[in-house]
Coordinates of C-alpha atoms in Angstrom, one line a residue:
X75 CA -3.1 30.3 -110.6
X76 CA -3.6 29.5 -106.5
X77 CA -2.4 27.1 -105.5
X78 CA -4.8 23.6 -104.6
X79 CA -6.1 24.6 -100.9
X80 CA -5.2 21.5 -98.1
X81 CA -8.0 20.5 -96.6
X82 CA -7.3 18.0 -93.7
X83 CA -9.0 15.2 -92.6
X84 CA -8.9 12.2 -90.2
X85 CA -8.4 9.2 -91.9
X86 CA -11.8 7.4 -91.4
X87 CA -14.1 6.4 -94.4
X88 CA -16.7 8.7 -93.0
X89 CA -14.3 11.5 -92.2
X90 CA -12.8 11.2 -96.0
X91 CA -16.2 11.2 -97.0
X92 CA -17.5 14.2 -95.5
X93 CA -14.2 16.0 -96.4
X94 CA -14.5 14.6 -99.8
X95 CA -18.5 16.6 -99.8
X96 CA -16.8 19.6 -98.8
X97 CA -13.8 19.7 -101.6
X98 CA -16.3 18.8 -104.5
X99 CA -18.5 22.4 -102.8
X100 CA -14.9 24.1 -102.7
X101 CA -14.1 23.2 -106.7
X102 CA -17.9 23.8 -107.5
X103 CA -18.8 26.7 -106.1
X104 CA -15.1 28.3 -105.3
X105 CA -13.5 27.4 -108.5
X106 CA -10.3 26.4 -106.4
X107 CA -8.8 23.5 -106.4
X108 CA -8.4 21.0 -103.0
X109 CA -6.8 18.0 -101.9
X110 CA -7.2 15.8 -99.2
X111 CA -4.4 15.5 -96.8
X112 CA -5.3 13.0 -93.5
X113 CA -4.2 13.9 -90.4
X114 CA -4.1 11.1 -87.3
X115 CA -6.0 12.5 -84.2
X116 CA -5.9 10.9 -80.3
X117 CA -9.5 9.7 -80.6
X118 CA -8.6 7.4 -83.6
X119 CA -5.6 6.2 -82.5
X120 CA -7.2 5.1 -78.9
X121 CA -9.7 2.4 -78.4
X122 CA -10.8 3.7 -75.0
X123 CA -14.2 5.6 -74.2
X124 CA -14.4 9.1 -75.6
X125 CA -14.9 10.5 -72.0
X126 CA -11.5 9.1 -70.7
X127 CA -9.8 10.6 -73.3
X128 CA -11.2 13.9 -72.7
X129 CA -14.9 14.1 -75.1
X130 CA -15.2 14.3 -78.6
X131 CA -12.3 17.4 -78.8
X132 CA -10.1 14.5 -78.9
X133 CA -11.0 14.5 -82.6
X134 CA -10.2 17.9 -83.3
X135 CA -7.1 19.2 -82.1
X136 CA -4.7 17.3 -84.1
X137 CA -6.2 18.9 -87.0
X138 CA -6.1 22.4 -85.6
X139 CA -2.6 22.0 -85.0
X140 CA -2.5 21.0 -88.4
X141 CA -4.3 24.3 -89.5
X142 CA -1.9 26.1 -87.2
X143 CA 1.2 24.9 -88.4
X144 CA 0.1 25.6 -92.0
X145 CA 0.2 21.4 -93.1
X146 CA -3.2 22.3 -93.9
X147 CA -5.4 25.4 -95.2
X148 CA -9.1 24.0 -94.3
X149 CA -10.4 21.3 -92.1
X150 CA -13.6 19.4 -92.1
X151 CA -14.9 18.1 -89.0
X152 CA -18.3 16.6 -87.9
X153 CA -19.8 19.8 -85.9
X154 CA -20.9 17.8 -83.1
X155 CA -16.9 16.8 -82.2
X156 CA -15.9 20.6 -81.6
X157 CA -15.9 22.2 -78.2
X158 CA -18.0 25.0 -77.9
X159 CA -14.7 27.4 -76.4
X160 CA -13.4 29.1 -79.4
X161 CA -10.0 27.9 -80.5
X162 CA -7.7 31.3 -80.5
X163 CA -6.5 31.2 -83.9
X164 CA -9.4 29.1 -86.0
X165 CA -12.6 30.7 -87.8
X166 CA -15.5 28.4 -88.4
X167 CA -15.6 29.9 -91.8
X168 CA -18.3 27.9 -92.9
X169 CA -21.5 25.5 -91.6
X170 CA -22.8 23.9 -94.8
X171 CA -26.5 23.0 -95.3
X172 CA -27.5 20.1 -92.6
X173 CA -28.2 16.0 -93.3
X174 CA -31.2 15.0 -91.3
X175 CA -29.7 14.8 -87.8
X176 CA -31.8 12.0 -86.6
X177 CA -30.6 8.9 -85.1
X178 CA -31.1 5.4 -86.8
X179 CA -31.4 1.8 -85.4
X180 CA -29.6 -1.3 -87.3
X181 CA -30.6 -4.2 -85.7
X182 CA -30.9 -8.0 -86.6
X183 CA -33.6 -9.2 -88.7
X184 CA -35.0 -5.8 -89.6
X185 CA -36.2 -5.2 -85.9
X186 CA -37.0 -2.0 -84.6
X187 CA -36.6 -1.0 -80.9
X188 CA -40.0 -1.9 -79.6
X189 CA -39.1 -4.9 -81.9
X190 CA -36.2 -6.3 -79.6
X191 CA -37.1 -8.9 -77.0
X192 CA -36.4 -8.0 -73.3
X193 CA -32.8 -8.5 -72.8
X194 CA -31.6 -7.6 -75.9
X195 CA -28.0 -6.3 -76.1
X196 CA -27.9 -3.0 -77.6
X197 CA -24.4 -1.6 -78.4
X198 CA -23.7 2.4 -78.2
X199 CA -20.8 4.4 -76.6
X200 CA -23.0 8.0 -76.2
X201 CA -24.0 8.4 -72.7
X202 CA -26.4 10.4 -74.0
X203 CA -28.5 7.7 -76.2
X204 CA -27.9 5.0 -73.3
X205 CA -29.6 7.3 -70.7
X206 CA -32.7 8.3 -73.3
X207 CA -32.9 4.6 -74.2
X208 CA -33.2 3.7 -70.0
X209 CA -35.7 5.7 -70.2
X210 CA -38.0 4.6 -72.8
X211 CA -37.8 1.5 -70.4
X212 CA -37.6 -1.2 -73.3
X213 CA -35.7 -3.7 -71.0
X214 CA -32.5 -3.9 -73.1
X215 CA -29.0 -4.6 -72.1
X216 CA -26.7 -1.5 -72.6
X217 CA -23.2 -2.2 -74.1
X218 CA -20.4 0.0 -74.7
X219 CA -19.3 0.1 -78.1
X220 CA -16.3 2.1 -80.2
X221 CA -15.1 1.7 -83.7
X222 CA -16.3 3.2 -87.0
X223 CA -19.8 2.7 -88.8
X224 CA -18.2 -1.0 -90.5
X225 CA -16.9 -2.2 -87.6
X226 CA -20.2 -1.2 -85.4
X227 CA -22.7 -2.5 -88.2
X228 CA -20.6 -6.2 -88.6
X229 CA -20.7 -6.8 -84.4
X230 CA -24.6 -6.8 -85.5
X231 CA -23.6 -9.0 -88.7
X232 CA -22.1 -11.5 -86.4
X233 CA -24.5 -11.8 -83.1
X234 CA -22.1 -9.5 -81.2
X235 CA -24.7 -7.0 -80.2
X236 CA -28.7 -7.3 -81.9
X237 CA -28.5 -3.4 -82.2
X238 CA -27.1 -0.5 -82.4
X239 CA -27.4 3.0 -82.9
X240 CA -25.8 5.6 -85.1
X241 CA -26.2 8.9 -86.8
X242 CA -28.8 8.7 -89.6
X243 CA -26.2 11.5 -91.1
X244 CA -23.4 9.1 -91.6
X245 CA -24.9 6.4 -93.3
X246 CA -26.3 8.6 -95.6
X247 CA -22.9 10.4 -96.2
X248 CA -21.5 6.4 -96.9
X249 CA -24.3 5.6 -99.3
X250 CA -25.3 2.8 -96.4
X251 CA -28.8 3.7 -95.3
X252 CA -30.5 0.6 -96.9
X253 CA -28.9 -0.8 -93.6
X254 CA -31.0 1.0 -90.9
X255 CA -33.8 -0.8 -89.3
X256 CA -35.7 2.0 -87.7
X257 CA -35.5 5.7 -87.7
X258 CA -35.8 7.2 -84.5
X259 CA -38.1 10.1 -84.0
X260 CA -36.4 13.3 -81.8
X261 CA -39.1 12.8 -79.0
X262 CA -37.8 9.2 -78.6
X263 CA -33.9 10.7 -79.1
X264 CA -32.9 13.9 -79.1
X265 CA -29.8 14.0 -81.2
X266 CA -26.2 15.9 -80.1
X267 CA -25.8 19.3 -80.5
X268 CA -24.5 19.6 -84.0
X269 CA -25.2 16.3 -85.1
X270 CA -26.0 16.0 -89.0
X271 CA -23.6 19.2 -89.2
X272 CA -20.3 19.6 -90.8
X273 CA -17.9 22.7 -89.6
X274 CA -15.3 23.9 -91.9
X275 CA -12.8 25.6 -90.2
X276 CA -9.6 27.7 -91.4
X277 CA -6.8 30.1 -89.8
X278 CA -8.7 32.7 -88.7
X279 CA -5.9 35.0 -90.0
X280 CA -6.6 34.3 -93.6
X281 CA -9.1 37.2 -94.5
X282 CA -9.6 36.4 -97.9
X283 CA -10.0 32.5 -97.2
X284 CA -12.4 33.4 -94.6
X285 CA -14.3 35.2 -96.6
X286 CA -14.5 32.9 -100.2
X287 CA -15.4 29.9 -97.3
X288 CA -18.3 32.0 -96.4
X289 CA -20.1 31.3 -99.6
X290 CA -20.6 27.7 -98.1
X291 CA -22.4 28.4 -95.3
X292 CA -26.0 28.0 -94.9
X293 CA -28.0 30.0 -92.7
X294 CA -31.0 28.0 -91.4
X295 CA -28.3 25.4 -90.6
X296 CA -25.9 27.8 -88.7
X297 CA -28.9 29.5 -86.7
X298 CA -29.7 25.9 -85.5
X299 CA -26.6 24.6 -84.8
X300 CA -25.7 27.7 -82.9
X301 CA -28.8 27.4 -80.6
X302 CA -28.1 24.2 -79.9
X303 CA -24.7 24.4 -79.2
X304 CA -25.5 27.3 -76.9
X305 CA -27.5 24.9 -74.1
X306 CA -24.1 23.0 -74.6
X307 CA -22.3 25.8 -73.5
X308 CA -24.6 27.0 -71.1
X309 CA -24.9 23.4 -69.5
X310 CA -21.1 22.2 -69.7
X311 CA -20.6 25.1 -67.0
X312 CA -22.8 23.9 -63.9
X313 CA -24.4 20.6 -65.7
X314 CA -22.3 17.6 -66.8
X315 CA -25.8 15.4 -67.1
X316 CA -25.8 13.8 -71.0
X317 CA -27.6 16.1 -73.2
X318 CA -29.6 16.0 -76.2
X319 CA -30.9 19.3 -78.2
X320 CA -32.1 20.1 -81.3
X321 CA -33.2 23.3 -83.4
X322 CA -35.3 23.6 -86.4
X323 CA -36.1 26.6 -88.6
X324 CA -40.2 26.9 -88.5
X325 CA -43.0 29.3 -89.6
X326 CA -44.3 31.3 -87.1
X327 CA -47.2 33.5 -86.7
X328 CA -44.8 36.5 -87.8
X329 CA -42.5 34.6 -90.3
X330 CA -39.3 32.5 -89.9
X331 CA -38.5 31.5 -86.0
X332 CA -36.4 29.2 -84.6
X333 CA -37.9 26.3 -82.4
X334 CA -35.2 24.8 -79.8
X335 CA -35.9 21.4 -77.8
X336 CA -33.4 20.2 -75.2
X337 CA -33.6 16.8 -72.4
X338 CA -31.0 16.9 -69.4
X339 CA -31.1 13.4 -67.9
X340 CA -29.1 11.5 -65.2
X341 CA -27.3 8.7 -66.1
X342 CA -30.1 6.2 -65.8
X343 CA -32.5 7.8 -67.6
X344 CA -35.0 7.9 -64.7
X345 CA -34.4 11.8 -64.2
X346 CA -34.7 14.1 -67.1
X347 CA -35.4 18.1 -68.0
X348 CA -36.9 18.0 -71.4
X349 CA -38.3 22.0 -72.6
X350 CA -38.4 23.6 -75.0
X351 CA -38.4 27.7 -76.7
X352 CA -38.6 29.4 -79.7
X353 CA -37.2 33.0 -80.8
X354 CA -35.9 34.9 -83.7
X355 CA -33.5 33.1 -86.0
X356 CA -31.3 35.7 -85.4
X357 CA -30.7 35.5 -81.7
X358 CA -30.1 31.5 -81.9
X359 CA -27.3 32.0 -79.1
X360 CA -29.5 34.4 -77.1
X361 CA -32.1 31.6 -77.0
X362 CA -30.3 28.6 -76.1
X363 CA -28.7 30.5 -73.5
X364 CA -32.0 31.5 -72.3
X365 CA -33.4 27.8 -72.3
X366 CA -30.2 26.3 -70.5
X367 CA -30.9 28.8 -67.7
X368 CA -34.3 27.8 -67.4
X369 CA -33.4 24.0 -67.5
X370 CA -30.5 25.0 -65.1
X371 CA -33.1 26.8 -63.0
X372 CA -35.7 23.3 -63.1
X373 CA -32.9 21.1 -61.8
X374 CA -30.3 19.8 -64.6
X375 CA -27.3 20.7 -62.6
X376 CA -28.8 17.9 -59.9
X377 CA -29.4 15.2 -62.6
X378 CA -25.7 13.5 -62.2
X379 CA -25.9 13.5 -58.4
X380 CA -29.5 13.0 -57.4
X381 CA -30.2 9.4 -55.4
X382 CA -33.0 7.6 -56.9
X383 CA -33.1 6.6 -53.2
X384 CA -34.7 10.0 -52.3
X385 CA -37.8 9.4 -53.6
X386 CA -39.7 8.5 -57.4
X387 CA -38.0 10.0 -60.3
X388 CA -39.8 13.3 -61.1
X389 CA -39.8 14.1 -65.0
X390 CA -40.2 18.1 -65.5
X391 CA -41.4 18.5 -69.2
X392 CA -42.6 22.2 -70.4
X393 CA -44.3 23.0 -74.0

């Protein structure tokens, strides 16, 4: 009989959620047996900004050392936290089927955001939600915030901040959404690349684990994801503007095609790239490669050091 497969996880309720999700797929659908084993990472050991620390990697390397040093046979990670360079070593064996990758509003009194006087303080550490709220030019008062879901929900509770914003994924993975005020719609916020997704990831070395984690992955999920996560790519390289992006599996004229949306904006908000392609599901990296270049090619690389003082922010949107 195998033995029961170690699946790491950071320590979180949400990441010992999610990793809980994957190990009920594992005994379901693999027939193995899996048990959770937490693993402490930088990023939730720190109470500074993500950026200072070095981005959302912070999250994942502790448990790929993990994986590494064989503690641990499987990780589970929200998609969104891994860098798009391959790590030498690790597969990402598996991209399960997507939550709704929206973003949510919970704010005081059941307010939405066109709801919130001018002024109102409105608590999120992602630069890029605070540069697409500037520029929906609502007149709210930006605050830096960290901590889990609990901790970021009860600073609303108790007058800390009237809003905030989260992933609409992770209050639906804690059984919380009868919290959220207001679900934002993608042309309001683009989401992160990967956000809603879960990445299962194992020693790249182990063949037949490879292959049996295979079984988990869902295609119109991993075709979107890897669009997505190609403009990341793409941009991180000559672009370091916040970014949102999201792909969706659509009917086209000629059958299943992948539709990709993407906004590069400066830090303000003021200045933004927003376009948008669509292409075969199965060239999903071929196509947000091809729409980085052309946001690359309409100005994103300039968004982060453009002056405001040169003149009226231009907004560049294609169909």
């Amino acid at each position: 009989m195998n033995a029961p497969l170690r699946l790491g996880t950071r320590a979180s309720a949400l990441a010992t959620t999610q990793s809980g999700h994957v190990a009920e797929m594992i005994r379901e659908r693999l027939g193995r047996e899996v048990e959770l084993v937490e693993v402490s990472t930088e990023g939730d050991r720190s109470a500074a900004p993500l950026a200072s620390l070095g981005g959302t990697g912070v999250f994942v390397s502790a448990l790929r050392d993990a994986l590494l040093d064989g503690r641990v046979d499987v990780a589970v990670h929200s998609l969104k936290d891994i860098p798009t360079t391959p790590a030498e070593g690790i597969a990402l064996a598996a991209v399960p089927t997507r939550e709704d990758p929206r973003d949510v509003v919970v704010a005081r009194d059941g307010l939405t955001l066109g709801e919130l006087p001018v002024g109102s303080r409105l608590g999120t550490g992602s630069p890029r939600r605070v540069s697409q709220l500037a520029a929906l030019g609502l007149g709210l008062e930006l605050q830096g915030i960290r901590g889990n879901v609990d901790t970021r929900i009860r600073k609303v509770r108790e007058g800390e901040v009237d809003a905030i914003v989260l992933a609409r994924a992770g209050l639906s993975r804690l059984g919380r959404l009868d919290e959220v005020t207001e679900v934002l719609d993608p042309i309001q916020m683009l989401p992160a690349p990967g956000q809603g997704a879960l990445a299962i990831e194992c020693r790249s070395d182990d063949a037949e684990l490879v292959a049996a984690l295979a079984q988990l992955d869902d295609t119109a999920t991993r075709a979107a994801v890897t669009a997505e996560r190609a403009v990341l790519a793409a941009l991180e390289a000559g672009c370091s503007a916040p970014l949102g992006a999201l792909a969706e599996v659509v009917e086209g004229d000629d059958g299943e095609e992948l539709w990709l949306r993407a906004v590069a904006l400066s830090e303000d908000g003021a200045l933004s790239v927003r376009m948008s392609a669509t292409g075969p599901v199965a060239d999903a990296a071929a196509l947000g490669h091809r729409l980085a270049s052309d946001m690359l090619d309409e100005g994103a690389a300039d968004l982060m050091t453009t002056s405001l003082e040169q003149g009226p922010p231009v907004r560049k949107q294609h169909a």
